[in-house]
Amino acid sequence: TAVKVIGLLSRISRSSNADDRVSLLDLISDMKEMEVEKEVRLNVLDGSIQTTTQVFGHIANIVEDACTGGNGSEKVTEWELDSENLEGVRVRTGNGGFFMLRRSLHDPVISIMVE
């Protein structure tokens, strides 16, 4: 999302018409502030990165199936998988919020962030 905002600002700043130029504050001034985000960190019991990767993969598959109705899962109609996310599995919840699952690359931890 940050890359998209930077690209938009770049295009606006190159605009030949000075009346079309706006600042970042102008673009976000009418946006509703999201509720406070929460993050839960789940420690993998055996403390290994290998187990963390396996557990994360299993949870990620379940969430992705819930978003798409794949593998015989019932589709959660309000959920939409965010395909542009590179950090883990990010799901838009239909009410402007999202949740994201990601695993640590260095610690045996799976994080769940909700906004």
XYZ file of N, CA and C in Angstrom:
345
model
N 0.819 -1.189 0.000
C 0.000 0.000 0.000
C 0.862 1.252 0.000
N 1.932 1.242 0.776
C 2.810 2.414 0.814
C 3.402 2.699 -0.557
N 3.743 1.656 -1.300
C 4.309 1.837 -2.642
C 3.285 2.478 -3.567
N 2.025 2.081 -3.442
C 0.970 2.674 -4.268
C 0.796 4.157 -3.952
N 0.849 4.504 -2.674
C 0.715 5.913 -2.272
C 1.874 6.720 -2.820
N 3.090 6.197 -2.716
C 4.268 6.908 -3.233
C 4.153 7.085 -4.739
N 3.695 6.051 -5.444
C 3.501 6.160 -6.894
C 2.472 7.210 -7.252
N 1.372 7.234 -6.506
C 0.323 8.239 -6.732
C 0.867 9.639 -6.502
N 1.583 9.837 -5.392
C 2.157 11.157 -5.110
C 3.147 11.579 -6.189
N 3.905 10.624 -6.701
C 4.854 10.929 -7.769
C 4.128 11.393 -9.027
N 3.061 10.679 -9.399
C 2.289 11.081 -10.590
C 1.651 12.444 -10.394
N 1.128 12.711 -9.194
C 0.492 13.993 -8.919
C 1.525 15.119 -8.972
N 2.710 14.874 -8.413
C 3.723 15.934 -8.379
C 4.241 16.278 -9.777
N 4.151 15.321 -10.706
C 4.596 15.582 -12.078
C 3.506 16.207 -12.932
N 2.326 16.356 -12.357
C 1.207 16.928 -13.095
C 1.567 18.331 -13.573
N 1.221 18.615 -14.818
C 1.544 19.937 -15.367
C 0.612 21.017 -14.843
N -0.539 20.629 -14.350
C -1.512 21.587 -13.852
C -1.346 21.734 -12.338
N -0.954 22.904 -11.879
C -0.716 23.142 -10.452
C -1.980 22.963 -9.627
N -3.152 23.162 -10.225
C -4.414 22.995 -9.499
C -4.697 21.528 -9.169
N -4.092 20.598 -9.918
C -4.310 19.166 -9.683
C -3.424 18.622 -8.569
N -2.441 19.363 -8.163
C -1.488 18.870 -7.171
C -2.099 18.904 -5.771
N -1.906 17.803 -5.053
C -2.386 17.699 -3.677
C -1.294 17.071 -2.827
N -1.392 17.294 -1.539
C -0.408 16.700 -0.636
C -0.949 15.377 -0.097
N -0.083 14.634 0.540
C -0.497 13.387 1.179
C -1.577 13.664 2.218
N -1.416 14.741 2.971
C -2.420 15.097 3.979
C -3.779 15.378 3.339
N -3.774 16.012 2.155
C -5.024 16.245 1.439
C -5.694 14.918 1.066
N -4.885 13.944 0.669
C -5.424 12.659 0.238
C -6.024 11.852 1.392
N -5.453 11.984 2.573
C -5.903 11.145 3.690
C -6.773 11.875 4.704
N -6.997 13.164 4.518
C -7.705 13.958 5.530
C -9.132 13.474 5.792
N -9.804 12.918 4.798
C -11.184 12.469 4.971
C -11.298 10.984 5.323
N -10.162 10.319 5.457
C -10.205 8.889 5.755
C -10.561 8.648 7.215
N -11.375 7.642 7.428
C -11.747 7.246 8.781
C -10.579 6.468 9.385
N -10.222 6.798 10.600
C -9.133 6.098 11.264
C -9.607 4.724 11.706
N -8.799 3.711 11.428
C -9.139 2.346 11.804
C -9.005 2.185 13.313
N -9.728 1.203 13.830
C -9.616 0.901 15.241
C -8.201 0.409 15.541
N -7.872 0.416 16.810
C -6.539 0.022 17.241
C -6.255 -1.402 16.785
N -5.070 -1.605 16.269
C -4.710 -2.938 15.836
C -4.232 -3.763 17.023
N -4.441 -5.037 16.895
C -4.015 -5.978 17.921
C -3.120 -7.016 17.263
N -2.117 -7.442 17.996
C -1.253 -8.495 17.493
C -1.113 -9.562 18.565
N -1.287 -10.793 18.117
C -1.105 -11.941 18.990
C 0.080 -12.722 18.448
N 0.979 -13.088 19.324
C 2.153 -13.866 18.922
C 2.038 -15.266 19.509
N 2.048 -16.255 18.626
C 1.930 -17.652 19.025
C 3.305 -18.302 18.975
N 3.761 -18.811 20.089
C 5.052 -19.494 20.137
C 4.851 -20.967 19.807
N 5.715 -21.504 18.988
C 5.665 -22.922 18.657
C 6.346 -23.688 19.791
N 5.676 -24.712 20.264
C 6.109 -25.376 21.494
C 7.503 -25.983 21.434
N 7.873 -26.587 20.309
C 9.194 -27.216 20.290
C 10.313 -26.234 19.960
N 9.951 -24.985 19.635
C 10.952 -23.938 19.414
C 11.728 -24.043 18.114
N 11.255 -24.850 17.165
C 12.020 -25.001 15.920
C 11.388 -24.206 14.785
N 12.240 -23.692 13.922
C 11.787 -22.958 12.741
C 11.058 -23.912 11.793
N 11.526 -25.157 11.704
C 10.899 -26.140 10.817
C 9.441 -26.387 11.216
N 9.195 -26.591 12.497
C 7.816 -26.801 12.964
C 6.982 -25.546 12.757
N 7.588 -24.382 13.010
C 6.881 -23.115 12.796
C 6.436 -23.000 11.349
N 7.312 -23.338 10.423
C 6.994 -23.285 8.994
C 5.860 -24.244 8.659
N 5.890 -25.443 9.214
C 4.835 -26.431 8.949
C 3.492 -25.977 9.519
N 3.492 -25.494 10.755
C 2.254 -25.041 11.392
C 1.694 -23.837 10.636
N 2.560 -22.885 10.291
C 2.115 -21.709 9.540
C 1.502 -22.140 8.212
N 2.163 -23.037 7.501
C 1.652 -23.514 6.221
C 0.269 -24.130 6.351
N 0.068 -24.910 7.406
C -1.228 -25.545 7.640
C -2.304 -24.491 7.917
N -2.008 -23.538 8.800
C -2.971 -22.479 9.119
C -3.253 -21.627 7.880
N -2.206 -21.276 7.141
C -2.367 -20.454 5.935
C -3.263 -21.149 4.921
N -3.099 -22.454 4.745
C -3.948 -23.198 3.803
C -5.411 -23.169 4.229
N -5.661 -23.312 5.531
C -7.033 -23.282 6.033
C -7.666 -21.914 5.777
N -6.913 -20.842 6.046
C -7.428 -19.484 5.841
C -7.669 -19.218 4.352
N -6.713 -19.611 3.505
C -6.877 -19.402 2.064
C -8.083 -20.170 1.536
N -8.288 -21.400 2.017
C -9.454 -22.182 1.594
C -10.749 -21.516 2.055
N -10.740 -20.932 3.253
C -11.935 -20.234 3.748
C -12.246 -19.008 2.887
N -11.201 -18.387 2.329
C -11.411 -17.210 1.465
C -11.941 -17.604 0.094
N -11.536 -18.757 -0.386
C -11.875 -19.149 -1.760
C -12.918 -20.246 -1.855
N -13.171 -20.927 -0.734
C -14.063 -22.083 -0.776
C -13.361 -23.310 -1.336
N -12.030 -23.288 -1.349
C -11.252 -24.395 -1.896
C -11.196 -25.596 -0.979
N -10.851 -26.746 -1.546
C -10.699 -28.015 -0.824
C -11.936 -28.387 -0.017
N -13.096 -28.073 -0.558
C -14.344 -28.442 0.100
C -14.710 -27.574 1.289
N -13.950 -26.501 1.518
C -14.249 -25.606 2.642
C -15.429 -24.712 2.311
N -16.147 -24.332 3.343
C -17.208 -23.351 3.152
C -16.568 -21.974 3.040
N -16.932 -21.215 2.002
C -16.353 -19.890 1.794
C -16.947 -18.896 2.787
N -16.063 -18.146 3.432
C -16.506 -17.051 4.295
C -16.741 -15.860 3.376
N -17.999 -15.477 3.193
C -18.355 -14.485 2.167
C -17.723 -13.123 2.412
N -17.465 -12.758 3.644
C -16.911 -11.431 3.932
C -15.397 -11.379 3.745
N -14.750 -12.515 3.591
C -13.294 -12.547 3.509
C -12.821 -12.510 2.066
N -11.771 -11.710 1.837
C -11.132 -11.650 0.524
C -9.625 -11.723 0.713
N -9.003 -12.687 0.071
C -7.561 -12.871 0.163
C -6.858 -11.729 -0.557
N -5.896 -11.101 0.099
C -5.134 -10.001 -0.490
C -3.936 -10.594 -1.209
N -4.031 -10.674 -2.525
C -2.973 -11.328 -3.311
C -1.719 -10.479 -3.444
N -1.768 -9.195 -3.100
C -0.606 -8.315 -3.228
C 0.267 -8.290 -1.974
N -0.052 -9.106 -0.993
C 0.702 -9.121 0.255
C 1.877 -10.077 0.143
N 3.050 -9.636 0.558
C 4.247 -10.470 0.491
C 4.734 -10.913 1.870
N 4.050 -10.493 2.931
C 4.529 -10.762 4.282
C 3.965 -12.036 4.889
N 2.890 -12.546 4.362
C 2.221 -13.704 4.933
C 0.903 -13.894 4.234
N -0.154 -14.131 4.997
C -1.494 -14.252 4.443
C -2.315 -13.106 5.007
N -2.773 -12.234 4.128
C -3.556 -11.069 4.548
C -4.959 -11.208 3.986
N -5.955 -11.014 4.861
C -7.348 -11.176 4.470
C -8.103 -9.896 4.787
N -8.778 -9.362 3.767
C -9.664 -8.208 3.975
C -10.992 -8.764 4.488
N -11.551 -8.126 5.506
C -12.734 -8.682 6.161
C -14.050 -8.070 5.697
N -14.031 -7.201 4.718
C -15.266 -6.673 4.160
C -15.811 -5.454 4.870
N -15.311 -5.127 6.029
C -15.784 -3.948 6.757
C -14.693 -2.887 6.834
N -13.712 -2.975 5.941
C -12.593 -2.037 5.941
C -11.429 -2.516 6.771
N -11.603 -3.593 7.493
C -10.528 -4.132 8.320
C -9.807 -5.273 7.626
N -8.867 -5.828 8.327
C -8.137 -6.968 7.803
C -7.514 -7.733 8.960
N -7.068 -8.942 8.650
C -6.181 -9.644 9.555
C -5.075 -10.259 8.729
N -3.940 -10.453 9.364
C -2.782 -10.982 8.660
C -2.088 -12.010 9.531
N -1.743 -13.114 8.913
C -0.937 -14.140 9.547
C 0.449 -14.091 8.936
N 1.454 -14.125 9.760
C 2.816 -14.202 9.220
C 3.690 -14.948 10.207
N 4.724 -15.523 9.685
C 5.658 -16.233 10.559
C 6.966 -15.468 10.605
N 7.604 -15.556 11.727
C 8.909 -14.934 11.872
C 9.924 -15.751 11.090
N 10.850 -15.065 10.465
C 11.908 -15.768 9.736
C 13.016 -16.239 10.665
N 13.090 -15.655 11.863
C 14.213 -15.929 12.749
C 13.830 -16.585 14.063
N 12.570 -16.464 14.462
C 12.110 -16.993 15.743
C 10.945 -17.953 15.502
N 10.732 -18.911 16.394
C 9.610 -19.845 16.235
C 8.290 -19.208 16.678
N 7.860 -18.189 15.926
C 6.678 -17.407 16.290
C 5.799 -17.204 15.059
N 4.489 -17.338 15.259
C 3.501 -16.984 14.247
C 2.705 -15.805 14.787
N 2.641 -14.727 14.013
C 1.926 -13.529 14.447
C 0.590 -13.433 13.738
N -0.414 -12.985 14.485
C -1.725 -12.687 13.919
C -2.019 -11.241 14.257
N -2.148 -10.402 13.227
C -2.429 -8.989 13.431
C -3.837 -8.716 12.914
N -4.618 -8.006 13.731
C -6.002 -7.681 13.382
C -6.170 -6.168 13.448
N -6.757 -5.613 12.396
C -7.052 -4.170 12.380
C -8.456 -3.978 11.869
